[in-house]
Tab-separated table of C-alpha atoms in Angstrom:
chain	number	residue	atom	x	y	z
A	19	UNK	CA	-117.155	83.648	-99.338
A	20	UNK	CA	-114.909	86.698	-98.198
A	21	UNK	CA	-116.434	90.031	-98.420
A	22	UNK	CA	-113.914	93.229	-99.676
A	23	UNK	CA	-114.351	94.688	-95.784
A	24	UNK	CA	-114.028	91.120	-94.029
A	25	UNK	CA	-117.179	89.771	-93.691
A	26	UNK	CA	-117.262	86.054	-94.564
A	27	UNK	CA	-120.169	83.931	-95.109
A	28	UNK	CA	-120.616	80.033	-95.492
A	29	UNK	CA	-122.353	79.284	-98.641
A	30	UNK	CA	-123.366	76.168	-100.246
A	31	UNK	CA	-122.725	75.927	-103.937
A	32	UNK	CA	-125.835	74.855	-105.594
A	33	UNK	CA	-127.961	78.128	-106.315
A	34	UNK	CA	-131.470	78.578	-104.737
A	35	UNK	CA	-133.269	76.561	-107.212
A	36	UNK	CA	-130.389	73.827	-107.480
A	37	UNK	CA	-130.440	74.228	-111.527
A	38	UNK	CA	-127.103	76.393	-111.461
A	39	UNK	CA	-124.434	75.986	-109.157
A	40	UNK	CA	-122.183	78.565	-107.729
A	41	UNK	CA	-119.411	76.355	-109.682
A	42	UNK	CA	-121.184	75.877	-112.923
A	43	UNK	CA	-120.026	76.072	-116.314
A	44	UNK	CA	-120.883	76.515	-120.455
A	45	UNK	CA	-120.475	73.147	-121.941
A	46	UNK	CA	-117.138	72.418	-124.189
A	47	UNK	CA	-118.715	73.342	-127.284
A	48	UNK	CA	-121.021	76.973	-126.307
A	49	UNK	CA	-117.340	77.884	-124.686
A	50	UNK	CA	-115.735	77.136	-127.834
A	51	UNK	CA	-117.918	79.288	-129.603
A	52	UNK	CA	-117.900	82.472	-127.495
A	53	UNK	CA	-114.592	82.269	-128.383
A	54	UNK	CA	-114.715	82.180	-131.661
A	55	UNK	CA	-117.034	85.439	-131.570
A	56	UNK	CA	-114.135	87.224	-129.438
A	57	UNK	CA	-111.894	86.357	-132.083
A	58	UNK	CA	-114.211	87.448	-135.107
A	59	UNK	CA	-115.211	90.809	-133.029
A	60	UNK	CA	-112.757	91.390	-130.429
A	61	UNK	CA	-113.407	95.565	-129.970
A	62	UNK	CA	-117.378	94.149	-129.306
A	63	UNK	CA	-116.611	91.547	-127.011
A	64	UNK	CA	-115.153	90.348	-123.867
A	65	UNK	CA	-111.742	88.400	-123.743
A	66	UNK	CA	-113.432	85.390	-122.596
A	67	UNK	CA	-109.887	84.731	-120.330
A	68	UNK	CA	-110.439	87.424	-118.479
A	69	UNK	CA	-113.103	85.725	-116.951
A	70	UNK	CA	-112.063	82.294	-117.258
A	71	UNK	CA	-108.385	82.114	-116.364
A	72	UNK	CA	-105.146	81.739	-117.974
A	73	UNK	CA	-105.241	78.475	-118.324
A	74	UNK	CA	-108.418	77.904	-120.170
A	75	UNK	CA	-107.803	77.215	-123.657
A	76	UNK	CA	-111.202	76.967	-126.341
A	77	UNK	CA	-111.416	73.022	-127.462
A	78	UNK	CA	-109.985	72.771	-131.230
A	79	UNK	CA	-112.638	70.206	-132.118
A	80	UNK	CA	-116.073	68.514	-131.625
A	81	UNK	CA	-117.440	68.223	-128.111
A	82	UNK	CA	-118.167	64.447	-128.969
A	83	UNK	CA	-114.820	63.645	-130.832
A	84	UNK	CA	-113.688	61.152	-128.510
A	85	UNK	CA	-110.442	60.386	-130.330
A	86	UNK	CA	-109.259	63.820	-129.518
A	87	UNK	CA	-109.713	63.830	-125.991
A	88	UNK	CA	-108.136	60.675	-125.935
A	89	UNK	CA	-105.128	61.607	-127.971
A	90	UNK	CA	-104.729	65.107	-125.485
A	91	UNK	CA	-105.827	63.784	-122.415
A	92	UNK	CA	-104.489	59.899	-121.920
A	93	UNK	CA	-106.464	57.898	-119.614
A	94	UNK	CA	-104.530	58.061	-116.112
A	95	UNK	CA	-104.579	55.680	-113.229
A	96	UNK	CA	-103.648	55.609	-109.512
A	97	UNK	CA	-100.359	53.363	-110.748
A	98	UNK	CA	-99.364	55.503	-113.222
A	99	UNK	CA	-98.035	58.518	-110.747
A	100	UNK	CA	-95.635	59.504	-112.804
A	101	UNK	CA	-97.426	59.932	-115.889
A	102	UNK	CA	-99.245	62.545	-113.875
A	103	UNK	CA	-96.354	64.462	-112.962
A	104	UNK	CA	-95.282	64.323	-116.891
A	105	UNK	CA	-98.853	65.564	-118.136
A	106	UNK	CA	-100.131	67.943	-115.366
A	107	UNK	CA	-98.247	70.967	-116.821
A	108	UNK	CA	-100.405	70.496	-120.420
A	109	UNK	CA	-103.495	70.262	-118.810
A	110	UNK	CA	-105.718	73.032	-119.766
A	111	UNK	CA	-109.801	73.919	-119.117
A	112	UNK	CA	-112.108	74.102	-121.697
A	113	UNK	CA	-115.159	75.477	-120.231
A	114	UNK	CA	-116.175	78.942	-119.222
A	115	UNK	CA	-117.515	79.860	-115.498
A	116	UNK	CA	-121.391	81.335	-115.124
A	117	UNK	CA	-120.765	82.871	-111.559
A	118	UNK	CA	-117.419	83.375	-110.633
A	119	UNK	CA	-113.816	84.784	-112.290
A	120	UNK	CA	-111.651	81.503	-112.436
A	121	UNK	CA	-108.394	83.766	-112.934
A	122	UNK	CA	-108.780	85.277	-108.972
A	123	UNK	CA	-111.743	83.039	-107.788
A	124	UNK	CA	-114.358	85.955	-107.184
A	125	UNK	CA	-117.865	86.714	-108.071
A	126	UNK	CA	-117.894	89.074	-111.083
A	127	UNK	CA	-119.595	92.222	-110.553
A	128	UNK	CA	-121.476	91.812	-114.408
A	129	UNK	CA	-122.499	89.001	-115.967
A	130	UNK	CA	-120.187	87.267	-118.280
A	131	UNK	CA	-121.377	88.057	-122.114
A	132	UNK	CA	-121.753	84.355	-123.034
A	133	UNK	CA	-124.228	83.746	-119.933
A	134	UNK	CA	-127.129	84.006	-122.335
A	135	UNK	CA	-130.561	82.854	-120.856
A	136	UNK	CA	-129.727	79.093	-119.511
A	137	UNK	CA	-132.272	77.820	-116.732
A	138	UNK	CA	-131.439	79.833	-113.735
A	139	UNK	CA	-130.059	83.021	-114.677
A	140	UNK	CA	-132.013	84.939	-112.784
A	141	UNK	CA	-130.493	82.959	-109.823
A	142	UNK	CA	-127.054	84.185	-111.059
A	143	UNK	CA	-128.376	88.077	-111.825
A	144	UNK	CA	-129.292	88.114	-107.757
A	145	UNK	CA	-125.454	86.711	-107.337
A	146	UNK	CA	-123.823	89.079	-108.558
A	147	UNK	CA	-125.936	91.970	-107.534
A	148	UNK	CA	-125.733	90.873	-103.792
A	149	UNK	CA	-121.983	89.082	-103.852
A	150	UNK	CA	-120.258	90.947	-107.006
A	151	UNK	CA	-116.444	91.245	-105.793
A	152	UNK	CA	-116.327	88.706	-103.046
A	153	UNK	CA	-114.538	85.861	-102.992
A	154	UNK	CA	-114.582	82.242	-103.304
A	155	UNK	CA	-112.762	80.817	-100.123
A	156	UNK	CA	-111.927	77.222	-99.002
A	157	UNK	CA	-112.269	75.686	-95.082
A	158	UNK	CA	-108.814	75.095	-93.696
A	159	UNK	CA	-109.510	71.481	-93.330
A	160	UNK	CA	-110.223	71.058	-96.872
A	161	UNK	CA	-106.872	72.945	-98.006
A	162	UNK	CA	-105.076	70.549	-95.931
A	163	UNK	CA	-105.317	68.005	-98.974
A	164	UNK	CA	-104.390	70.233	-101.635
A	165	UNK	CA	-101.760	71.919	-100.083
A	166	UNK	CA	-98.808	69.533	-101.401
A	167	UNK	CA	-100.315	69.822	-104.846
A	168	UNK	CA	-100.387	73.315	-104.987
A	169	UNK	CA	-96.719	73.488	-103.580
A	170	UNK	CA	-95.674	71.029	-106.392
A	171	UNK	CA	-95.089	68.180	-103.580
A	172	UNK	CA	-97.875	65.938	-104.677
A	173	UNK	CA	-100.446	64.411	-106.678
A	174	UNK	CA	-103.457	65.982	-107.529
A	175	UNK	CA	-106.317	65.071	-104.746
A	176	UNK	CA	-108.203	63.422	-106.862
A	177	UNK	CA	-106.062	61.093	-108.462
A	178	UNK	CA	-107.730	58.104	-107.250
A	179	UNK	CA	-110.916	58.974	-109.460
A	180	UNK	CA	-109.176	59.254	-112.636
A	181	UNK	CA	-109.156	56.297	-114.874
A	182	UNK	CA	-111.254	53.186	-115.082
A	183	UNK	CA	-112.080	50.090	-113.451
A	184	UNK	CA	-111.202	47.463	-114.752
A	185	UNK	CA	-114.763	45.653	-114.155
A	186	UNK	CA	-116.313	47.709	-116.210
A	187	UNK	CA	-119.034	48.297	-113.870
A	188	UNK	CA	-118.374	52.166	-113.053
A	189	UNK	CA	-115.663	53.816	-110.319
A	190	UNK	CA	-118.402	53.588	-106.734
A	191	UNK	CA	-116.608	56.857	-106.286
A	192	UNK	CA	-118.082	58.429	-109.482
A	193	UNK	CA	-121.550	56.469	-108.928
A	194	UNK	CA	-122.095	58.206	-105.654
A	195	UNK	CA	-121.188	61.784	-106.891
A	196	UNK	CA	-123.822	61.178	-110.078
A	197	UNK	CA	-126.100	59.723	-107.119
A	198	UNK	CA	-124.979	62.986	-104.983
A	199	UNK	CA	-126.070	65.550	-108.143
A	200	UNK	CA	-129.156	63.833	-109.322
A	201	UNK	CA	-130.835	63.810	-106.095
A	202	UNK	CA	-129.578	67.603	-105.895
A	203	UNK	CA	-131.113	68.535	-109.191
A	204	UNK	CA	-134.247	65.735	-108.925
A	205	UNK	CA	-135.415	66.073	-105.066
A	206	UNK	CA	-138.510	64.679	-106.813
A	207	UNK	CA	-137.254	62.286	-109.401
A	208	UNK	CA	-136.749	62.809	-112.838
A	209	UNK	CA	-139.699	61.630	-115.308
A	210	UNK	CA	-137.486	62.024	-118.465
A	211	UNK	CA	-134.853	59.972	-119.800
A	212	UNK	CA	-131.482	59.424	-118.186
A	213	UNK	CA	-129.896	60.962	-121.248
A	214	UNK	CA	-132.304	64.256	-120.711
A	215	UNK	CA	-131.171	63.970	-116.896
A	216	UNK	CA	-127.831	64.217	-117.641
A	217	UNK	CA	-127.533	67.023	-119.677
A	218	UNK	CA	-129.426	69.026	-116.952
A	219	UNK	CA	-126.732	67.743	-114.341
A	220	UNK	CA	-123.781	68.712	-116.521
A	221	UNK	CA	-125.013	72.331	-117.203
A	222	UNK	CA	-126.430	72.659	-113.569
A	223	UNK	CA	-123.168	71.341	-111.934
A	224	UNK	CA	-119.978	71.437	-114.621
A	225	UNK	CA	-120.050	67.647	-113.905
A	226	UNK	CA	-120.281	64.771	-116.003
A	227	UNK	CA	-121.417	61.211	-116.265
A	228	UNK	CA	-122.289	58.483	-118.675
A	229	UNK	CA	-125.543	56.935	-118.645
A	230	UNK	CA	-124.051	53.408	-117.336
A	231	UNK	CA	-122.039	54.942	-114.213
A	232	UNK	CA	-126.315	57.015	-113.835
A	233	UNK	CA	-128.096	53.758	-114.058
A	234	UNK	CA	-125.861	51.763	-111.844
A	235	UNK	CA	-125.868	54.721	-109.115
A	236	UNK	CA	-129.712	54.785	-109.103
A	237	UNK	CA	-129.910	50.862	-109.240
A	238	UNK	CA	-128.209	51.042	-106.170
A	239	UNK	CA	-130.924	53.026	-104.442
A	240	UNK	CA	-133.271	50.690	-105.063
A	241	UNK	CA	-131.471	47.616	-103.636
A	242	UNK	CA	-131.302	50.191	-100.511
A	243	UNK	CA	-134.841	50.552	-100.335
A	244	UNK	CA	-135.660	47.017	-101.030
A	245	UNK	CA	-133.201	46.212	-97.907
């Protein structure tokens, strides 16, 4: 992160207690509903784009209502290039940010109005008191990759993980990042069910997996050990 005056200071995302990350989000349908408050009171609340960008747009429907996202968001593949380039203009984001301003990537210097009282708050509170009005830089290595997508020259960089194998079995890509966030948010193990476990991951990280692509990743572990 990039200090107003210059300073700059390599931070990790995951907050001190590894419930919220720096990166984390309100789930599809909490973000939906601040919305709808803003538009039933808008002189007593906050504009929630302000904080979450231009191109975040409030989901029209359930959370759950699969058919939906299908319908709006097709299933894409590595082969299917092109239908990337036709949709990536109508993409949009549904969720709003904890910690930072998605609009000019910075850490806002109050708490958003929909932050509530989610598990690691306080976390968040000593963010912005300490960081409000930095902000949120990348490594020149890592802008390397996304430089042709931001200059319109390429794919997005993570093209590759979009879709779904064929197998059945679970993308190893996606496997290893719900490996990567459950033994970020469970150092110890989790006692509770996978379903419980992955519901903490989504609200601690923005991310989201299915219980299958869980089960398979943590399967894997233990052929590891058993090696």
């Amino acid at each position: 992160m990039a200090a107003p005056t210059g300073q700059v200071m390599k931070v990790y995302s995951p907050l001190y207690d590894g419930n919220i990350s720096l990166f984390s989000v309100l789930t599809v349908g909490a973000s939906a509903t601040a919305s709808i408050l803003h538009k039933l009171e808008p002189e007593k609340t906050i504009d929630p784009k302000i904080y979450a960008g231009a191109f975040y747009q409030p989901w029209p429907g359930k959370a759950d209502e699969e058919a939906l996202w299908s319908e709006t968001y097709p299933t894409l593949t590595p082969k299917r290039t092109m239908q990337w380039e036709d949709i990536r203009e109508s993409l949009r984001l549904h969720c709003l940010p904890l910690c930072f301003e998605r609009g000019r990537f910075v850490i806002p210097k109050a708490l958003p109005p929909w932050t509530l009282d989610p598990m690691g708050m306080a976390n968040v509170e000593l963010l912005i008191q300490n960081f409000g009005g930095w902000s949120i830089c990348m490594a020149r290595e890592e802008l390397s990759a996304w430089q042709p997508y931001l200059e319109g020259k390429g794919v997005y960089p993570d093209q590759l993980r979009i879709g779904s194998d064929p197998s059945g079995n679970g993308r190893p890509e996606k496997q290893s990042e719900a490996l990567r966030d459950y033994q970020t948010i469970f150092p110890e193990k989790h006692n509770g069910t996978l379903k419980e476990a992955l519901q903490q991951i989504e609200i601690s990280t923005g991310n989201s997996y299915s219980e299958s692509t869980l089960r398979r990743a943590l399967r894997s572990t233990q052929k590891t050990d058993q090696s």
